[in-house]
Amino acid sequence: MRSLTLLLIAIGTSITYADEIKLIAKPDAFSTLVNPNCSHCVDEAKRRADELKADDPVLEWTRGYSDGGAIPIRFFLNRYRVISDSYGVFVYDPDAGYVRGFSPSYNFVFHGWRNGIMVMKDKSDGTLFSCLSGRAFEGPRTGQSLSTIPTLATNWGDVMKRNPNAVAYHMFEKYQPLELPKAENPDSVKSRVKADPRRVANDRVLGIRLGKQVRAYPIDLLAEVTRDELNGEPIVILKRGAAVSAYKPIARQPRKYNAPKPDANGVSPANPGTPLPDGKELESQIITDFELWDVAGRCNEGKLKRWTLEPVDAVVCKWFAWSAEYPDTELFSKETPDAKAAKATEMIAGTSEFLRILPKPFGVLKSIDVRNHSVSILFDGETTAKVWKLEPDAEIRFGGYWGRLEQFKPDQRVWTWLRLDRKKQPVTIAMLADEISEWDLHGSLSKKQTGTPKWTDDQLSSHLKTQKTWLRNLWMEQGLPGTLIFHHVFTGELELMLDHEAMRWGRSLVAGDAVTLMADPPIKGVVKSVTAWRERTQVRLVVGELESADLRNGQRLNIKMKPLSQELEDSPYPVDIDRKRTRAERIEWFLCNIYCVCAVGKDTCTGMFYTLASCNPNGCGAPAMTRERIAELIDTKKSDREIWDTLLKERGPYLKKPHLRP
């Protein structure tokens, strides 16, 4: 599920600028620096302490020997524009607003501009390459692309804070600072083509190329963490101050790399690096929480300290340059005022993720097999009862609340949702509810045709109170139900995804809490972190090294914890509402705790029964509109409790509980 508050605008084939090519060759405009002597940032900070400023712009490369390196632009790239080195070919194009790194070589020199973008030449064969994309457009290698290395546009102070031991160039006296240009280079401007009208020409964007798909993200629209999907793969964009970068949410262990040993062309032998800390290869990790990760895609603390995210090919530049290089680029843009106003008037949902296609028959229970987690039901309109297995994590509703299969009795009327296979054939039960729970879910939202309801409000309240007490006692005895989703057998680290019913209890857990996994025999553990995930709760914990050896991913497990206090159980607020979160995390946390209150009927709105975070943003305006509303409230400096109260006043009590509209 994407967490963007943006709408993707695909580009039509009518917009193209590929035929408007303008090349201005000025190879003598800037000299090229080849294979300068190397040092480290910490040493050069002392050598030029009076001249290097914390806000000095730098090109930083973020992987390889010494975890990368940094080049102060005033001292090097502003004078040379192209540096051909054994660490990489580094370019600086102030007119198009980018820095870039490509695979090492001694052969590249500055050549000129094309379509407003700097051009360099491989002097070994005369091929001309775009300094923005690395694509060859003239010469014997036309159509080929250089390999990029991950680079950032940041500042000296940021690098010194994160990685003072990064590689730097030895700052001999001949390398004197040259202040950044205040005006655009006339030849660069002359080479530009007609600007793509979808954005202002000089707007800064993060351009990403992944596989066959290319997309531009306006910098002013990015949050601290922006998640998206490109070329069928998840990506995450990190914005830390003025620096922006993009990665796949896959982390790999740190490695120690040797310094380059270049040949005559500046190319070193392949160097896979030595895995740290002890040379053993560890499995990569899928990352969902990016609070501890810096803009270089490196974890700063905790168990994954120094692990790195997998970079994607991304560069910050001006819009005119990116759209000229990639005329068919996709673009993310805010909704128009008219579209936003229309959504404010009425939320219109399209394709839901789950509920829309499910059969939802009523029927009568004929038998219950608790041991095998199955029931026999005679559905309305059928003549023969059939045995149905329940999904291991099926939603079971009883007495107007969550319940257990053993509470049901033969001849009891029930309402079900049937899970479908890929051929759209019903195979198992995804939700089972008794009559009073069905009425509670639809409640006053339902315009029933059956006359007076069977239960008064007092009776409904009494049933609900009884069931809550019953289930509380069960949780204290047996623990909260969940599924093991990650199991690192050698470290004893586990991740459980707790069921919907465990929202309040599970989200009350904090790092350091002692819990017990109700395995055979029970396993004691300590909580590392707790994260809201849609209507579910992800709990990361650690147990003894071999205690979890017999567990398997996908296994159903209960987690027993200290009972939630009655005060917190009865609180009108979510139990974890006061915890510290980033702005982006606050927005997503709200969507994981509130239910949709739109007017969509026929039991199709996923976010009504689960949480708003489960709504399909491609088919429904409610998630995007809600994110915008929460962001507005955050920007007015409201606390999370004040935001909760505001949303409750605006949307009503169904915001707090699962419900449906038939």
PDB file of C-alpha atoms in Angstrom, residues 270-428:
ATOM      1  CA  ALA A 270      36.286  -6.391  -9.003  1.00  0.00           C
ATOM      2  CA  ASN A 271      36.098  -6.124  -5.218  1.00  0.00           C
ATOM      3  CA  PRO A 272      33.073  -7.783  -3.561  1.00  0.00           C
ATOM      4  CA  GLY A 273      34.239  -6.700  -0.092  1.00  0.00           C
ATOM      5  CA  THR A 274      34.534  -8.697   3.113  1.00  0.00           C
ATOM      6  CA  PRO A 275      31.314  -9.118   5.131  1.00  0.00           C
ATOM      7  CA  LEU A 276      31.426  -7.562   8.592  1.00  0.00           C
ATOM      8  CA  PRO A 277      31.810  -8.208  11.439  1.00  0.00           C
ATOM      9  CA  ASP A 278      33.311 -11.687  11.032  1.00  0.00           C
ATOM     10  CA  GLY A 279      33.342 -12.491   7.314  1.00  0.00           C
ATOM     11  CA  LYS A 280      30.067 -14.450   7.442  1.00  0.00           C
ATOM     12  CA  GLU A 281      27.366 -13.700   4.900  1.00  0.00           C
ATOM     13  CA  LEU A 282      24.048 -12.713   6.499  1.00  0.00           C
ATOM     14  CA  GLU A 283      20.613 -12.622   4.913  1.00  0.00           C
ATOM     15  CA  SER A 284      19.365  -9.273   3.657  1.00  0.00           C
ATOM     16  CA  GLN A 285      16.604  -7.607   5.671  1.00  0.00           C
ATOM     17  CA  ILE A 286      13.343  -6.013   4.525  1.00  0.00           C
ATOM     18  CA  ILE A 287      13.043  -2.586   6.189  1.00  0.00           C
ATOM     19  CA  THR A 288       9.719  -0.954   7.061  1.00  0.00           C
ATOM     20  CA  ASP A 289      10.786   1.679   9.609  1.00  0.00           C
ATOM     21  CA  PHE A 290      13.320   4.265   8.403  1.00  0.00           C
ATOM     22  CA  GLU A 291      13.693   6.477  11.471  1.00  0.00           C
ATOM     23  CA  LEU A 292      17.233   5.188  12.174  1.00  0.00           C
ATOM     24  CA  TRP A 293      18.421   5.460   8.561  1.00  0.00           C
ATOM     25  CA  ASP A 294      20.311   8.485   7.267  1.00  0.00           C
ATOM     26  CA  VAL A 295      20.200  10.028   3.805  1.00  0.00           C
ATOM     27  CA  ALA A 296      23.103   7.822   2.698  1.00  0.00           C
ATOM     28  CA  GLY A 297      20.880   4.793   3.337  1.00  0.00           C
ATOM     29  CA  ARG A 298      22.924   3.706   6.347  1.00  0.00           C
ATOM     30  CA  CYS A 299      21.510   2.627   9.725  1.00  0.00           C
ATOM     31  CA  ASN A 300      22.883   4.716  12.600  1.00  0.00           C
ATOM     32  CA  GLU A 301      22.107   2.574  15.625  1.00  0.00           C
ATOM     33  CA  GLY A 302      20.581  -0.664  16.845  1.00  0.00           C
ATOM     34  CA  LYS A 303      21.130  -4.187  15.666  1.00  0.00           C
ATOM     35  CA  LEU A 304      21.451  -3.139  12.007  1.00  0.00           C
ATOM     36  CA  LYS A 305      23.961  -0.362  12.666  1.00  0.00           C
ATOM     37  CA  ARG A 306      26.068   0.318   9.540  1.00  0.00           C
ATOM     38  CA  TRP A 307      23.827  -1.865   7.363  1.00  0.00           C
ATOM     39  CA  THR A 308      22.997  -0.170   4.074  1.00  0.00           C
ATOM     40  CA  LEU A 309      19.922   0.097   1.891  1.00  0.00           C
ATOM     41  CA  GLU A 310      20.151  -0.899  -1.770  1.00  0.00           C
ATOM     42  CA  PRO A 311      20.422   2.286  -3.880  1.00  0.00           C
ATOM     43  CA  VAL A 312      18.379   2.927  -6.996  1.00  0.00           C
ATOM     44  CA  ASP A 313      19.505   5.124  -9.893  1.00  0.00           C
ATOM     45  CA  ALA A 314      18.385   8.565  -8.706  1.00  0.00           C
ATOM     46  CA  VAL A 315      19.527  12.167  -9.066  1.00  0.00           C
ATOM     47  CA  VAL A 316      18.307  15.571  -7.902  1.00  0.00           C
ATOM     48  CA  CYS A 317      18.244  18.057 -10.792  1.00  0.00           C
ATOM     49  CA  LYS A 318      16.180  20.791 -12.372  1.00  0.00           C
ATOM     50  CA  TRP A 319      12.943  19.836 -14.072  1.00  0.00           C
ATOM     51  CA  PHE A 320      13.923  21.191 -17.508  1.00  0.00           C
ATOM     52  CA  ALA A 321      16.973  18.909 -17.568  1.00  0.00           C
ATOM     53  CA  TRP A 322      15.208  15.746 -16.410  1.00  0.00           C
ATOM     54  CA  SER A 323      12.267  16.186 -18.782  1.00  0.00           C
ATOM     55  CA  ALA A 324      14.629  16.926 -21.690  1.00  0.00           C
ATOM     56  CA  GLU A 325      16.627  13.769 -20.965  1.00  0.00           C
ATOM     57  CA  TYR A 326      13.483  11.688 -20.353  1.00  0.00           C
ATOM     58  CA  PRO A 327      10.640  13.292 -22.352  1.00  0.00           C
ATOM     59  CA  ASP A 328       8.282  10.419 -21.485  1.00  0.00           C
ATOM     60  CA  THR A 329       8.921  10.664 -17.753  1.00  0.00           C
ATOM     61  CA  GLU A 330       6.052  10.188 -15.336  1.00  0.00           C
ATOM     62  CA  LEU A 331       5.443  12.930 -12.796  1.00  0.00           C
ATOM     63  CA  PHE A 332       3.875  13.087  -9.381  1.00  0.00           C
ATOM     64  CA  SER A 333       1.812  16.167  -8.707  1.00  0.00           C
ATOM     65  CA  LYS A 334      -0.617  17.483  -6.115  1.00  0.00           C
ATOM     66  CA  GLU A 335      -4.302  17.280  -6.785  1.00  0.00           C
ATOM     67  CA  THR A 336      -5.879  20.275  -8.412  1.00  0.00           C
ATOM     68  CA  PRO A 337      -8.049  22.498  -6.172  1.00  0.00           C
ATOM     69  CA  ASP A 338     -11.166  21.414  -8.078  1.00  0.00           C
ATOM     70  CA  ALA A 339     -10.401  17.740  -7.540  1.00  0.00           C
ATOM     71  CA  LYS A 340      -9.723  18.312  -3.865  1.00  0.00           C
ATOM     72  CA  ALA A 341     -12.982  20.224  -3.461  1.00  0.00           C
ATOM     73  CA  ALA A 342     -14.884  17.442  -5.177  1.00  0.00           C
ATOM     74  CA  LYS A 343     -13.417  14.902  -2.774  1.00  0.00           C
ATOM     75  CA  ALA A 344     -14.282  17.099   0.178  1.00  0.00           C
ATOM     76  CA  THR A 345     -17.898  17.065  -0.984  1.00  0.00           C
ATOM     77  CA  GLU A 346     -18.129  13.326  -1.441  1.00  0.00           C
ATOM     78  CA  MET A 347     -15.603  10.529  -1.071  1.00  0.00           C
ATOM     79  CA  ILE A 348     -15.916   8.229  -4.041  1.00  0.00           C
ATOM     80  CA  ALA A 349     -14.422   4.757  -3.774  1.00  0.00           C
ATOM     81  CA  GLY A 350     -13.566   2.517  -6.678  1.00  0.00           C
ATOM     82  CA  THR A 351     -11.831  -0.823  -6.534  1.00  0.00           C
ATOM     83  CA  SER A 352     -11.317  -2.035  -2.983  1.00  0.00           C
ATOM     84  CA  GLU A 353      -8.599  -4.511  -2.147  1.00  0.00           C
ATOM     85  CA  PHE A 354     -10.637  -7.246  -0.573  1.00  0.00           C
ATOM     86  CA  LEU A 355     -14.278  -6.855   0.344  1.00  0.00           C
ATOM     87  CA  ARG A 356     -15.738  -5.934  -3.029  1.00  0.00           C
ATOM     88  CA  ILE A 357     -15.362  -9.359  -4.620  1.00  0.00           C
ATOM     89  CA  LEU A 358     -16.049 -11.595  -1.621  1.00  0.00           C
ATOM     90  CA  PRO A 359     -19.251 -13.654  -1.417  1.00  0.00           C
ATOM     91  CA  LYS A 360     -20.983 -12.769   1.886  1.00  0.00           C
ATOM     92  CA  PRO A 361     -23.721 -15.363   2.452  1.00  0.00           C
ATOM     93  CA  PHE A 362     -25.887 -15.848   5.536  1.00  0.00           C
ATOM     94  CA  GLY A 363     -26.534 -19.351   6.807  1.00  0.00           C
ATOM     95  CA  VAL A 364     -27.171 -21.667   9.741  1.00  0.00           C
ATOM     96  CA  LEU A 365     -24.451 -23.544  11.598  1.00  0.00           C
ATOM     97  CA  LYS A 366     -24.917 -27.298  11.623  1.00  0.00           C
ATOM     98  CA  SER A 367     -21.724 -28.294  13.450  1.00  0.00           C
ATOM     99  CA  ILE A 368     -18.535 -26.755  14.873  1.00  0.00           C
ATOM    100  CA  ASP A 369     -15.143 -28.487  14.894  1.00  0.00           C
ATOM    101  CA  VAL A 370     -12.906 -26.334  17.081  1.00  0.00           C
ATOM    102  CA  ARG A 371      -9.928 -28.693  16.857  1.00  0.00           C
ATOM    103  CA  ASN A 372      -9.833 -28.556  13.053  1.00  0.00           C
ATOM    104  CA  HIS A 373     -10.944 -24.905  12.907  1.00  0.00           C
ATOM    105  CA  SER A 374     -13.892 -25.704  10.664  1.00  0.00           C
ATOM    106  CA  VAL A 375     -17.677 -25.491  10.593  1.00  0.00           C
ATOM    107  CA  SER A 376     -20.547 -27.003   8.656  1.00  0.00           C
ATOM    108  CA  ILE A 377     -23.026 -24.403   7.319  1.00  0.00           C
ATOM    109  CA  LEU A 378     -26.267 -24.565   5.408  1.00  0.00           C
ATOM    110  CA  PHE A 379     -26.266 -21.321   3.443  1.00  0.00           C
ATOM    111  CA  ASP A 380     -29.517 -19.544   2.595  1.00  0.00           C
ATOM    112  CA  GLY A 381     -30.933 -20.840  -0.694  1.00  0.00           C
ATOM    113  CA  GLU A 382     -28.980 -24.101  -0.577  1.00  0.00           C
ATOM    114  CA  THR A 383     -30.275 -27.556   0.328  1.00  0.00           C
ATOM    115  CA  THR A 384     -27.115 -29.225   1.613  1.00  0.00           C
ATOM    116  CA  ALA A 385     -24.773 -28.142   4.392  1.00  0.00           C
ATOM    117  CA  LYS A 386     -21.065 -27.990   3.552  1.00  0.00           C
ATOM    118  CA  VAL A 387     -17.943 -28.157   5.708  1.00  0.00           C
ATOM    119  CA  TRP A 388     -15.761 -25.043   5.532  1.00  0.00           C
ATOM    120  CA  LYS A 389     -12.289 -24.480   6.962  1.00  0.00           C
ATOM    121  CA  LEU A 390     -11.664 -21.106   8.545  1.00  0.00           C
ATOM    122  CA  GLU A 391      -8.534 -19.176   7.626  1.00  0.00           C
ATOM    123  CA  PRO A 392      -5.939 -19.460  10.445  1.00  0.00           C
ATOM    124  CA  ASP A 393      -6.335 -15.722  11.131  1.00  0.00           C
ATOM    125  CA  ALA A 394     -10.012 -15.457  10.192  1.00  0.00           C
ATOM    126  CA  GLU A 395     -11.975 -12.576  11.718  1.00  0.00           C
ATOM    127  CA  ILE A 396     -14.364 -14.166  14.228  1.00  0.00           C
ATOM    128  CA  ARG A 397     -17.036 -11.856  15.651  1.00  0.00           C
ATOM    129  CA  PHE A 398     -19.226 -12.863  18.577  1.00  0.00           C
ATOM    130  CA  GLY A 399     -21.501 -10.857  20.849  1.00  0.00           C
ATOM    131  CA  GLY A 400     -20.742  -7.631  18.992  1.00  0.00           C
ATOM    132  CA  TYR A 401     -16.975  -8.042  19.493  1.00  0.00           C
ATOM    133  CA  TRP A 402     -14.160 -10.410  18.574  1.00  0.00           C
ATOM    134  CA  GLY A 403     -14.659 -13.964  19.701  1.00  0.00           C
ATOM    135  CA  ARG A 404     -13.693 -17.607  19.379  1.00  0.00           C
ATOM    136  CA  LEU A 405     -15.111 -20.514  17.428  1.00  0.00           C
ATOM    137  CA  GLU A 406     -15.923 -22.467  20.603  1.00  0.00           C
ATOM    138  CA  GLN A 407     -18.513 -19.828  21.559  1.00  0.00           C
ATOM    139  CA  PHE A 408     -20.762 -20.719  18.601  1.00  0.00           C
ATOM    140  CA  LYS A 409     -23.549 -23.318  18.842  1.00  0.00           C
ATOM    141  CA  PRO A 410     -25.318 -25.562  16.300  1.00  0.00           C
ATOM    142  CA  ASP A 411     -28.461 -24.081  14.678  1.00  0.00           C
ATOM    143  CA  GLN A 412     -27.103 -20.585  15.249  1.00  0.00           C
ATOM    144  CA  ARG A 413     -27.566 -18.126  12.380  1.00  0.00           C
ATOM    145  CA  VAL A 414     -24.299 -16.647  11.077  1.00  0.00           C
ATOM    146  CA  TRP A 415     -22.934 -14.257   8.482  1.00  0.00           C
ATOM    147  CA  THR A 416     -19.760 -15.190   6.560  1.00  0.00           C
ATOM    148  CA  TRP A 417     -17.229 -13.887   4.068  1.00  0.00           C
ATOM    149  CA  LEU A 418     -15.757 -16.511   1.763  1.00  0.00           C
ATOM    150  CA  ARG A 419     -12.182 -16.260   0.515  1.00  0.00           C
ATOM    151  CA  LEU A 420     -11.741 -16.923  -3.208  1.00  0.00           C
ATOM    152  CA  ASP A 421      -8.968 -18.678  -5.091  1.00  0.00           C
ATOM    153  CA  ARG A 422      -7.496 -17.325  -8.332  1.00  0.00           C
ATOM    154  CA  LYS A 423     -10.350 -18.912 -10.275  1.00  0.00           C
ATOM    155  CA  LYS A 424     -12.803 -16.967  -8.091  1.00  0.00           C
ATOM    156  CA  GLN A 425     -14.040 -20.126  -6.414  1.00  0.00           C
ATOM    157  CA  PRO A 426     -14.847 -19.918  -2.667  1.00  0.00           C
ATOM    158  CA  VAL A 427     -12.414 -22.027  -0.673  1.00  0.00           C
ATOM    159  CA  THR A 428     -12.380 -20.954   2.998  1.00  0.00           C
TER     160      THR A 428
END
